[in-house]
Amino acid sequence: MNANDPLKRAWSHQKIVKFREAGYDRFPVVRVRDDATGDVLATWGGFRPEALASWTAINQLG
């Protein structure tokens, strides 16, 4: 498949629509999950080193 393939373009468009409907506007999309339950504890879009550092510190406490 190449970028001009109609199926690939339709698939890509669907992914972009879902991405935006989920409230994201940039990559990467990060989801922090509880190891024991799998529950999503936090989610965000975009590179946020301060959020990663915060969750790393929380993880080291537990």
mmCIF file of C-alpha atoms in Angstrom:
data_model
loop_
_atom_site.group_PDB
_atom_site.id
_atom_site.type_symbol
_atom_site.label_atom_id
_atom_site.label_comp_id
_atom_site.label_asym_id
_atom_site.label_seq_id
_atom_site.Cartn_x
_atom_site.Cartn_y
_atom_site.Cartn_z
ATOM 1 C CA MET A 1 0.000 0.000 0.000
ATOM 2 C CA ASN A 2 1.118 3.501 -0.659
ATOM 3 C CA ALA A 3 -0.118 6.829 0.668
ATOM 4 C CA ASN A 4 -2.437 7.255 -2.319
ATOM 5 C CA ASP A 5 -4.236 3.962 -1.679
ATOM 6 C CA PRO A 6 -7.909 4.801 -0.871
ATOM 7 C CA LEU A 7 -8.139 2.057 1.780
ATOM 8 C CA LYS A 8 -5.060 3.320 3.593
ATOM 9 C CA ARG A 9 -6.309 6.904 3.423
ATOM 10 C CA ALA A 10 -9.730 5.894 4.804
ATOM 11 C CA TRP A 11 -8.093 3.905 7.622
ATOM 12 C CA SER A 12 -5.826 6.849 8.487
ATOM 13 C CA HIS A 13 -8.756 9.278 8.465
ATOM 14 C CA GLN A 14 -10.735 7.018 10.833
ATOM 15 C CA LYS A 15 -7.782 6.881 13.239
ATOM 16 C CA ILE A 16 -7.431 10.669 13.210
ATOM 17 C CA VAL A 17 -11.160 11.115 13.895
ATOM 18 C CA LYS A 18 -11.003 8.707 16.875
ATOM 19 C CA PHE A 19 -7.856 10.424 18.165
ATOM 20 C CA ARG A 20 -9.543 13.834 18.117
ATOM 21 C CA GLU A 21 -12.835 12.514 19.531
ATOM 22 C CA ALA A 22 -10.860 11.168 22.489
ATOM 23 C CA GLY A 23 -9.727 14.735 23.176
ATOM 24 C CA TYR A 24 -6.131 14.446 22.003
ATOM 25 C CA ASP A 25 -4.427 17.005 19.824
ATOM 26 C CA ARG A 26 -0.803 15.826 19.843
ATOM 27 C CA PHE A 27 1.452 12.807 20.204
ATOM 28 C CA PRO A 28 2.538 10.831 22.097
ATOM 29 C CA VAL A 29 -0.579 9.670 23.884
ATOM 30 C CA VAL A 30 0.361 8.466 27.362
ATOM 31 C CA ARG A 31 -1.788 6.287 29.600
ATOM 32 C CA VAL A 32 -0.722 5.520 33.158
ATOM 33 C CA ARG A 33 -2.235 2.257 34.356
ATOM 34 C CA ASP A 34 -2.421 0.571 37.731
ATOM 35 C CA ASP A 35 -0.268 -2.572 37.537
ATOM 36 C CA ALA A 36 -2.644 -4.581 39.711
ATOM 37 C CA THR A 37 -6.005 -3.619 38.232
ATOM 38 C CA GLY A 38 -5.209 -2.242 34.796
ATOM 39 C CA ASP A 39 -7.282 0.854 35.594
ATOM 40 C CA VAL A 40 -6.258 4.022 33.762
ATOM 41 C CA LEU A 41 -4.982 6.478 36.367
ATOM 42 C CA ALA A 42 -4.061 9.298 34.000
ATOM 43 C CA THR A 43 -3.930 10.027 30.301
ATOM 44 C CA TRP A 44 -2.643 12.911 28.231
ATOM 45 C CA GLY A 45 -1.435 13.856 24.807
ATOM 46 C CA GLY A 46 1.870 15.546 24.098
ATOM 47 C CA PHE A 47 5.349 15.313 25.533
ATOM 48 C CA ARG A 48 5.098 16.286 29.205
ATOM 49 C CA PRO A 49 8.315 15.413 31.012
ATOM 50 C CA GLU A 50 7.015 16.933 34.260
ATOM 51 C CA ALA A 51 4.037 14.548 34.252
ATOM 52 C CA LEU A 52 6.303 11.583 33.536
ATOM 53 C CA ALA A 53 8.603 12.628 36.389
ATOM 54 C CA SER A 54 5.642 13.008 38.742
ATOM 55 C CA TRP A 55 4.290 9.542 37.957
ATOM 56 C CA THR A 56 7.787 8.069 38.232
ATOM 57 C CA ALA A 57 8.115 9.554 41.727
ATOM 58 C CA ILE A 58 4.682 8.220 42.734
ATOM 59 C CA ASN A 59 5.610 4.769 41.440
ATOM 60 C CA GLN A 60 8.814 4.752 43.497
ATOM 61 C CA LEU A 61 6.812 5.445 46.669
ATOM 62 C CA GLY A 62 4.537 2.476 46.223
#
